[in-house]
PDB file of C-alpha atoms in Angstrom:
ATOM      1  CA  UNK A   1     183.894  73.213  26.177  1.00  0.00           C
ATOM      2  CA  UNK A   2     182.583  69.760  25.150  1.00  0.00           C
ATOM      3  CA  UNK A   3     185.404  67.636  26.665  1.00  0.00           C
ATOM      4  CA  UNK A   4     184.839  63.976  25.742  1.00  0.00           C
ATOM      5  CA  UNK A   5     181.865  63.158  23.530  1.00  0.00           C
ATOM      6  CA  UNK A   6     180.568  59.619  22.988  1.00  0.00           C
ATOM      7  CA  UNK A   7     177.980  58.381  20.546  1.00  0.00           C
ATOM      8  CA  UNK A   8     175.540  56.713  20.673  1.00  0.00           C
ATOM      9  CA  UNK A   9     174.322  57.041  24.265  1.00  0.00           C
ATOM     10  CA  UNK A  10     172.062  53.996  23.997  1.00  0.00           C
ATOM     11  CA  UNK A  11     172.076  51.011  21.671  1.00  0.00           C
ATOM     12  CA  UNK A  12     170.290  47.677  21.527  1.00  0.00           C
ATOM     13  CA  UNK A  13     171.817  44.934  19.394  1.00  0.00           C
ATOM     14  CA  UNK A  14     170.976  41.354  18.589  1.00  0.00           C
ATOM     15  CA  UNK A  15     173.591  38.661  19.113  1.00  0.00           C
ATOM     16  CA  UNK A  16     175.972  38.586  16.179  1.00  0.00           C
ATOM     17  CA  UNK A  17     175.380  42.146  15.027  1.00  0.00           C
ATOM     18  CA  UNK A  18     178.251  44.605  14.778  1.00  0.00           C
ATOM     19  CA  UNK A  19     178.520  48.211  15.808  1.00  0.00           C
ATOM     20  CA  UNK A  20     181.017  50.981  16.454  1.00  0.00           C
ATOM     21  CA  UNK A  21     181.114  53.317  19.420  1.00  0.00           C
ATOM     22  CA  UNK A  22     182.543  56.704  18.588  1.00  0.00           C
ATOM     23  CA  UNK A  23     184.555  58.949  20.888  1.00  0.00           C
ATOM     24  CA  UNK A  24     186.048  62.388  20.328  1.00  0.00           C
ATOM     25  CA  UNK A  25     187.918  64.733  22.678  1.00  0.00           C
ATOM     26  CA  UNK A  26     188.679  68.406  22.186  1.00  0.00           C
ATOM     27  CA  UNK A  27     191.337  68.832  24.909  1.00  0.00           C
ATOM     28  CA  UNK A  28     194.330  67.951  22.722  1.00  0.00           C
ATOM     29  CA  UNK A  29     195.098  64.961  24.948  1.00  0.00           C
ATOM     30  CA  UNK A  30     197.578  62.367  23.753  1.00  0.00           C
ATOM     31  CA  UNK A  31     196.063  59.343  25.482  1.00  0.00           C
ATOM     32  CA  UNK A  32     192.615  57.844  25.052  1.00  0.00           C
ATOM     33  CA  UNK A  33     190.912  54.845  26.608  1.00  0.00           C
ATOM     34  CA  UNK A  34     187.875  52.605  26.425  1.00  0.00           C
ATOM     35  CA  UNK A  35     186.511  51.141  29.653  1.00  0.00           C
ATOM     36  CA  UNK A  36     183.506  48.998  30.401  1.00  0.00           C
ATOM     37  CA  UNK A  37     181.593  49.264  33.652  1.00  0.00           C
ATOM     38  CA  UNK A  38     179.668  46.335  35.078  1.00  0.00           C
ATOM     39  CA  UNK A  39     177.957  46.160  38.495  1.00  0.00           C
ATOM     40  CA  UNK A  40     180.378  45.200  41.243  1.00  0.00           C
ATOM     41  CA  UNK A  41     183.367  45.124  38.931  1.00  0.00           C
ATOM     42  CA  UNK A  42     184.360  48.754  38.704  1.00  0.00           C
ATOM     43  CA  UNK A  43     185.864  49.937  35.445  1.00  0.00           C
ATOM     44  CA  UNK A  44     187.870  47.544  33.358  1.00  0.00           C
ATOM     45  CA  UNK A  45     190.171  48.733  30.615  1.00  0.00           C
ATOM     46  CA  UNK A  46     189.377  47.320  27.179  1.00  0.00           C
ATOM     47  CA  UNK A  47     191.900  49.109  24.972  1.00  0.00           C
ATOM     48  CA  UNK A  48     193.960  52.232  25.202  1.00  0.00           C
ATOM     49  CA  UNK A  49     195.954  54.479  22.924  1.00  0.00           C
ATOM     50  CA  UNK A  50     198.925  56.135  24.604  1.00  0.00           C
ATOM     51  CA  UNK A  51     199.442  58.422  21.635  1.00  0.00           C
ATOM     52  CA  UNK A  52     198.236  58.925  18.085  1.00  0.00           C
ATOM     53  CA  UNK A  53     199.165  55.940  15.972  1.00  0.00           C
ATOM     54  CA  UNK A  54     199.420  53.411  18.798  1.00  0.00           C
ATOM     55  CA  UNK A  55     196.878  51.114  20.435  1.00  0.00           C
ATOM     56  CA  UNK A  56     197.294  48.438  23.091  1.00  0.00           C
ATOM     57  CA  UNK A  57     195.156  45.831  24.798  1.00  0.00           C
ATOM     58  CA  UNK A  58     193.873  46.370  28.296  1.00  0.00           C
ATOM     59  CA  UNK A  59     192.429  43.849  30.718  1.00  0.00           C
ATOM     60  CA  UNK A  60     189.432  42.670  28.678  1.00  0.00           C
ATOM     61  CA  UNK A  61     190.117  43.112  24.925  1.00  0.00           C
ATOM     62  CA  UNK A  62     188.505  39.945  23.579  1.00  0.00           C
ATOM     63  CA  UNK A  63     185.638  40.626  21.187  1.00  0.00           C
ATOM     64  CA  UNK A  64     186.635  44.253  20.581  1.00  0.00           C
ATOM     65  CA  UNK A  65     188.745  46.219  18.146  1.00  0.00           C
ATOM     66  CA  UNK A  66     189.779  49.854  18.219  1.00  0.00           C
ATOM     67  CA  UNK A  67     190.949  52.532  15.836  1.00  0.00           C
ATOM     68  CA  UNK A  68     192.771  55.717  16.761  1.00  0.00           C
ATOM     69  CA  UNK A  69     191.600  57.684  13.760  1.00  0.00           C
ATOM     70  CA  UNK A  70     193.521  60.842  14.659  1.00  0.00           C
ATOM     71  CA  UNK A  71     194.518  62.640  17.829  1.00  0.00           C
ATOM     72  CA  UNK A  72     190.909  63.544  18.604  1.00  0.00           C
ATOM     73  CA  UNK A  73     189.047  60.341  17.827  1.00  0.00           C
ATOM     74  CA  UNK A  74     189.164  56.804  19.207  1.00  0.00           C
ATOM     75  CA  UNK A  75     186.516  54.284  18.175  1.00  0.00           C
ATOM     76  CA  UNK A  76     185.562  50.907  19.643  1.00  0.00           C
ATOM     77  CA  UNK A  77     184.109  48.194  17.417  1.00  0.00           C
ATOM     78  CA  UNK A  78     182.192  45.077  18.321  1.00  0.00           C
ATOM     79  CA  UNK A  79     182.436  42.749  15.339  1.00  0.00           C
ATOM     80  CA  UNK A  80     179.965  40.105  16.533  1.00  0.00           C
ATOM     81  CA  UNK A  81     178.130  41.208  19.641  1.00  0.00           C
ATOM     82  CA  UNK A  82     177.464  38.749  22.467  1.00  0.00           C
ATOM     83  CA  UNK A  83     175.180  39.079  25.516  1.00  0.00           C
ATOM     84  CA  UNK A  84     178.313  39.188  27.717  1.00  0.00           C
ATOM     85  CA  UNK A  85     179.122  42.534  26.100  1.00  0.00           C
ATOM     86  CA  UNK A  86     176.016  44.134  27.595  1.00  0.00           C
ATOM     87  CA  UNK A  87     177.556  46.926  29.628  1.00  0.00           C
ATOM     88  CA  UNK A  88     178.094  50.650  29.956  1.00  0.00           C
ATOM     89  CA  UNK A  89     181.080  51.804  27.931  1.00  0.00           C
ATOM     90  CA  UNK A  90     183.124  54.860  28.820  1.00  0.00           C
ATOM     91  CA  UNK A  91     185.640  56.672  26.726  1.00  0.00           C
ATOM     92  CA  UNK A  92     188.264  58.749  28.506  1.00  0.00           C
ATOM     93  CA  UNK A  93     191.281  60.863  27.688  1.00  0.00           C
ATOM     94  CA  UNK A  94     194.296  62.075  29.618  1.00  0.00           C
ATOM     95  CA  UNK A  95     197.641  63.790  29.312  1.00  0.00           C
ATOM     96  CA  UNK A  96     200.745  64.290  31.399  1.00  0.00           C
ATOM     97  CA  UNK A  97     201.459  67.978  30.852  1.00  0.00           C
ATOM     98  CA  UNK A  98     201.472  70.831  33.305  1.00  0.00           C
ATOM     99  CA  UNK A  99     198.877  70.234  35.961  1.00  0.00           C
ATOM    100  CA  UNK A 100     197.304  67.306  34.126  1.00  0.00           C
ATOM    101  CA  UNK A 101     199.096  64.491  35.947  1.00  0.00           C
ATOM    102  CA  UNK A 102     197.309  61.660  34.265  1.00  0.00           C
ATOM    103  CA  UNK A 103     193.812  62.204  35.562  1.00  0.00           C
ATOM    104  CA  UNK A 104     191.147  60.875  33.250  1.00  0.00           C
ATOM    105  CA  UNK A 105     188.408  62.921  31.656  1.00  0.00           C
ATOM    106  CA  UNK A 106     185.353  60.810  30.914  1.00  0.00           C
ATOM    107  CA  UNK A 107     182.513  60.912  28.472  1.00  0.00           C
ATOM    108  CA  UNK A 108     178.960  60.369  29.680  1.00  0.00           C
ATOM    109  CA  UNK A 109     178.890  56.715  28.667  1.00  0.00           C
ATOM    110  CA  UNK A 110     177.214  54.495  26.094  1.00  0.00           C
ATOM    111  CA  UNK A 111     174.736  51.949  27.396  1.00  0.00           C
ATOM    112  CA  UNK A 112     174.776  48.833  25.222  1.00  0.00           C
ATOM    113  CA  UNK A 113     172.336  45.936  25.484  1.00  0.00           C
ATOM    114  CA  UNK A 114     172.905  42.757  23.491  1.00  0.00           C
ATOM    115  CA  UNK A 115     169.868  40.469  23.240  1.00  0.00           C
TER     116      UNK A 115
ATOM    117  CA  UNK B   1     201.805  45.632  38.563  1.00  0.00           C
ATOM    118  CA  UNK B   2     199.269  47.658  40.474  1.00  0.00           C
ATOM    119  CA  UNK B   3     195.915  47.095  42.123  1.00  0.00           C
ATOM    120  CA  UNK B   4     193.304  48.849  44.230  1.00  0.00           C
ATOM    121  CA  UNK B   5     191.088  47.464  46.973  1.00  0.00           C
ATOM    122  CA  UNK B   6     188.062  49.382  48.178  1.00  0.00           C
ATOM    123  CA  UNK B   7     186.613  48.023  51.404  1.00  0.00           C
ATOM    124  CA  UNK B   8     182.836  48.038  51.427  1.00  0.00           C
ATOM    125  CA  UNK B   9     180.814  48.082  48.235  1.00  0.00           C
ATOM    126  CA  UNK B  10     178.028  49.977  50.051  1.00  0.00           C
ATOM    127  CA  UNK B  11     178.371  52.504  52.848  1.00  0.00           C
ATOM    128  CA  UNK B  12     175.473  54.257  54.599  1.00  0.00           C
ATOM    129  CA  UNK B  13     175.830  57.365  56.728  1.00  0.00           C
ATOM    130  CA  UNK B  14     173.392  59.781  58.276  1.00  0.00           C
ATOM    131  CA  UNK B  15     173.227  63.317  56.961  1.00  0.00           C
ATOM    132  CA  UNK B  16     175.770  65.380  58.903  1.00  0.00           C
ATOM    133  CA  UNK B  17     177.861  62.353  59.905  1.00  0.00           C
ATOM    134  CA  UNK B  18     181.469  61.652  58.975  1.00  0.00           C
ATOM    135  CA  UNK B  19     182.070  60.000  55.618  1.00  0.00           C
ATOM    136  CA  UNK B  20     184.975  57.522  55.458  1.00  0.00           C
ATOM    137  CA  UNK B  21     185.575  55.486  52.302  1.00  0.00           C
ATOM    138  CA  UNK B  22     188.548  53.146  52.412  1.00  0.00           C
ATOM    139  CA  UNK B  23     191.093  52.513  49.682  1.00  0.00           C
ATOM    140  CA  UNK B  24     194.279  50.459  49.755  1.00  0.00           C
ATOM    141  CA  UNK B  25     196.601  50.156  46.806  1.00  0.00           C
ATOM    142  CA  UNK B  26     199.612  48.252  45.636  1.00  0.00           C
ATOM    143  CA  UNK B  27     202.114  49.598  43.154  1.00  0.00           C
ATOM    144  CA  UNK B  28     205.648  48.661  42.170  1.00  0.00           C
ATOM    145  CA  UNK B  29     206.508  52.306  41.456  1.00  0.00           C
ATOM    146  CA  UNK B  30     205.691  55.570  43.272  1.00  0.00           C
ATOM    147  CA  UNK B  31     201.964  55.950  42.711  1.00  0.00           C
ATOM    148  CA  UNK B  32     199.641  58.649  41.618  1.00  0.00           C
ATOM    149  CA  UNK B  33     196.328  58.183  43.439  1.00  0.00           C
ATOM    150  CA  UNK B  34     192.891  59.439  42.530  1.00  0.00           C
ATOM    151  CA  UNK B  35     189.331  59.479  43.777  1.00  0.00           C
ATOM    152  CA  UNK B  36     186.559  59.800  41.238  1.00  0.00           C
ATOM    153  CA  UNK B  37     182.832  60.289  41.832  1.00  0.00           C
ATOM    154  CA  UNK B  38     180.027  59.016  39.625  1.00  0.00           C
ATOM    155  CA  UNK B  39     176.491  60.315  39.921  1.00  0.00           C
ATOM    156  CA  UNK B  40     173.661  58.206  38.485  1.00  0.00           C
ATOM    157  CA  UNK B  41     173.706  57.918  34.699  1.00  0.00           C
ATOM    158  CA  UNK B  42     176.798  60.069  34.381  1.00  0.00           C
ATOM    159  CA  UNK B  43     180.462  59.591  33.669  1.00  0.00           C
ATOM    160  CA  UNK B  44     183.153  59.758  36.328  1.00  0.00           C
ATOM    161  CA  UNK B  45     184.623  63.055  37.428  1.00  0.00           C
ATOM    162  CA  UNK B  46     187.777  63.717  39.406  1.00  0.00           C
ATOM    163  CA  UNK B  47     187.243  64.425  43.088  1.00  0.00           C
ATOM    164  CA  UNK B  48     190.887  64.777  44.127  1.00  0.00           C
ATOM    165  CA  UNK B  49     194.360  63.445  43.383  1.00  0.00           C
ATOM    166  CA  UNK B  50     197.712  62.798  45.026  1.00  0.00           C
ATOM    167  CA  UNK B  51     200.837  63.043  42.907  1.00  0.00           C
ATOM    168  CA  UNK B  52     203.736  64.325  44.992  1.00  0.00           C
ATOM    169  CA  UNK B  53     204.267  66.671  47.934  1.00  0.00           C
ATOM    170  CA  UNK B  54     201.681  67.181  50.668  1.00  0.00           C
ATOM    171  CA  UNK B  55     200.134  63.898  51.693  1.00  0.00           C
ATOM    172  CA  UNK B  56     196.797  65.445  52.703  1.00  0.00           C
ATOM    173  CA  UNK B  57     194.968  66.509  49.595  1.00  0.00           C
ATOM    174  CA  UNK B  58     191.753  68.470  49.386  1.00  0.00           C
ATOM    175  CA  UNK B  59     189.216  68.067  46.646  1.00  0.00           C
ATOM    176  CA  UNK B  60     185.889  69.386  45.562  1.00  0.00           C
ATOM    177  CA  UNK B  61     182.736  69.404  47.685  1.00  0.00           C
ATOM    178  CA  UNK B  62     184.630  69.310  50.997  1.00  0.00           C
ATOM    179  CA  UNK B  63     186.282  65.925  50.472  1.00  0.00           C
ATOM    180  CA  UNK B  64     189.866  65.185  51.378  1.00  0.00           C
ATOM    181  CA  UNK B  65     192.171  62.180  51.384  1.00  0.00           C
ATOM    182  CA  UNK B  66     195.468  61.333  53.025  1.00  0.00           C
ATOM    183  CA  UNK B  67     198.238  59.362  51.342  1.00  0.00           C
ATOM    184  CA  UNK B  68     199.859  57.010  53.857  1.00  0.00           C
ATOM    185  CA  UNK B  69     202.752  55.211  52.238  1.00  0.00           C
ATOM    186  CA  UNK B  70     203.452  52.978  55.239  1.00  0.00           C
ATOM    187  CA  UNK B  71     199.849  51.717  55.182  1.00  0.00           C
ATOM    188  CA  UNK B  72     199.506  51.824  51.361  1.00  0.00           C
ATOM    189  CA  UNK B  73     196.231  53.644  51.915  1.00  0.00           C
ATOM    190  CA  UNK B  74     194.405  56.614  50.448  1.00  0.00           C
ATOM    191  CA  UNK B  75     191.151  56.870  52.388  1.00  0.00           C
ATOM    192  CA  UNK B  76     188.546  59.477  51.454  1.00  0.00           C
ATOM    193  CA  UNK B  77     186.854  61.542  54.158  1.00  0.00           C
ATOM    194  CA  UNK B  78     184.347  64.328  54.577  1.00  0.00           C
ATOM    195  CA  UNK B  79     183.469  65.713  58.018  1.00  0.00           C
ATOM    196  CA  UNK B  80     179.744  66.136  57.402  1.00  0.00           C
ATOM    197  CA  UNK B  81     177.742  64.219  54.800  1.00  0.00           C
ATOM    198  CA  UNK B  82     175.212  65.995  52.642  1.00  0.00           C
ATOM    199  CA  UNK B  83     172.351  64.409  50.722  1.00  0.00           C
ATOM    200  CA  UNK B  84     174.017  65.481  47.479  1.00  0.00           C
ATOM    201  CA  UNK B  85     177.031  63.276  48.313  1.00  0.00           C
ATOM    202  CA  UNK B  86     175.041  60.145  47.486  1.00  0.00           C
ATOM    203  CA  UNK B  87     176.949  58.636  44.558  1.00  0.00           C
ATOM    204  CA  UNK B  88     179.452  55.924  43.702  1.00  0.00           C
ATOM    205  CA  UNK B  89     183.094  56.590  44.505  1.00  0.00           C
ATOM    206  CA  UNK B  90     186.070  54.995  42.809  1.00  0.00           C
ATOM    207  CA  UNK B  91     189.661  54.919  43.968  1.00  0.00           C
ATOM    208  CA  UNK B  92     192.311  54.597  41.251  1.00  0.00           C
ATOM    209  CA  UNK B  93     196.086  54.226  41.001  1.00  0.00           C
ATOM    210  CA  UNK B  94     198.607  54.826  38.279  1.00  0.00           C
ATOM    211  CA  UNK B  95     202.359  54.863  38.150  1.00  0.00           C
ATOM    212  CA  UNK B  96     204.171  58.183  38.211  1.00  0.00           C
ATOM    213  CA  UNK B  97     206.290  59.625  35.453  1.00  0.00           C
ATOM    214  CA  UNK B  98     205.283  59.632  31.837  1.00  0.00           C
ATOM    215  CA  UNK B  99     202.419  57.563  30.485  1.00  0.00           C
ATOM    216  CA  UNK B 100     200.951  55.023  32.893  1.00  0.00           C
ATOM    217  CA  UNK B 101     197.769  52.959  32.809  1.00  0.00           C
ATOM    218  CA  UNK B 102     195.152  53.638  35.463  1.00  0.00           C
ATOM    219  CA  UNK B 103     193.687  50.813  37.556  1.00  0.00           C
ATOM    220  CA  UNK B 104     190.353  51.292  39.314  1.00  0.00           C
ATOM    221  CA  UNK B 105     188.868  49.774  42.416  1.00  0.00           C
ATOM    222  CA  UNK B 106     185.431  48.169  42.294  1.00  0.00           C
ATOM    223  CA  UNK B 107     183.706  51.221  43.735  1.00  0.00           C
ATOM    224  CA  UNK B 108     181.790  52.146  46.899  1.00  0.00           C
ATOM    225  CA  UNK B 109     178.196  53.324  46.754  1.00  0.00           C
ATOM    226  CA  UNK B 110     177.521  55.957  49.369  1.00  0.00           C
ATOM    227  CA  UNK B 111     173.994  56.279  50.711  1.00  0.00           C
ATOM    228  CA  UNK B 112     173.128  59.314  52.816  1.00  0.00           C
ATOM    229  CA  UNK B 113     170.180  58.863  55.148  1.00  0.00           C
ATOM    230  CA  UNK B 114     168.174  61.960  56.087  1.00  0.00           C
TER     231      UNK B 114
END
């Protein structure tokens, strides 16, 4: 069972370049999330999608866009990358059904460096 | 509104000693509380959770946590540390009932000294 799959795992960009991080989950979860992790700051929510067809801003949405392509896939786009966006990005999914009381299932992360 | 405070960004314990990682939360609604563990270069995985019912919850790898509403705390403990416990631990809170966003603490790195 793959769970949450993120691609790419590593990426180096130059300032001003654009890129898209892809995320797919095979657990039939309704909700999906993008977080960034920076040293000493924990995980900060960038965008989330409570259900297919909806997206909402989290704590740190500036400089990012998202697309909930279908129930399985949730992508994060950097239109014009900046050095401040150097971080590790995590995609996660969750659901509130049965024993799944909102706990998050995470991908392995995408390490992005912007030069 | 909700928030999580983890006291101590780094904690060191000797192998075999008690592990205590502190977490305090604030929430305007009855909370769901979680502890996640992150090993180097990996994603986070659920260690244990409190939703309703018994306030002492047991998780994987011998960890447990107690929900204390009066103290707004959810501290993580393990009686005897093992070298394999070295990792970063995150406390998180969400509201109960239906869809709720999850808020994370800033994390505590646990070092286990042989």
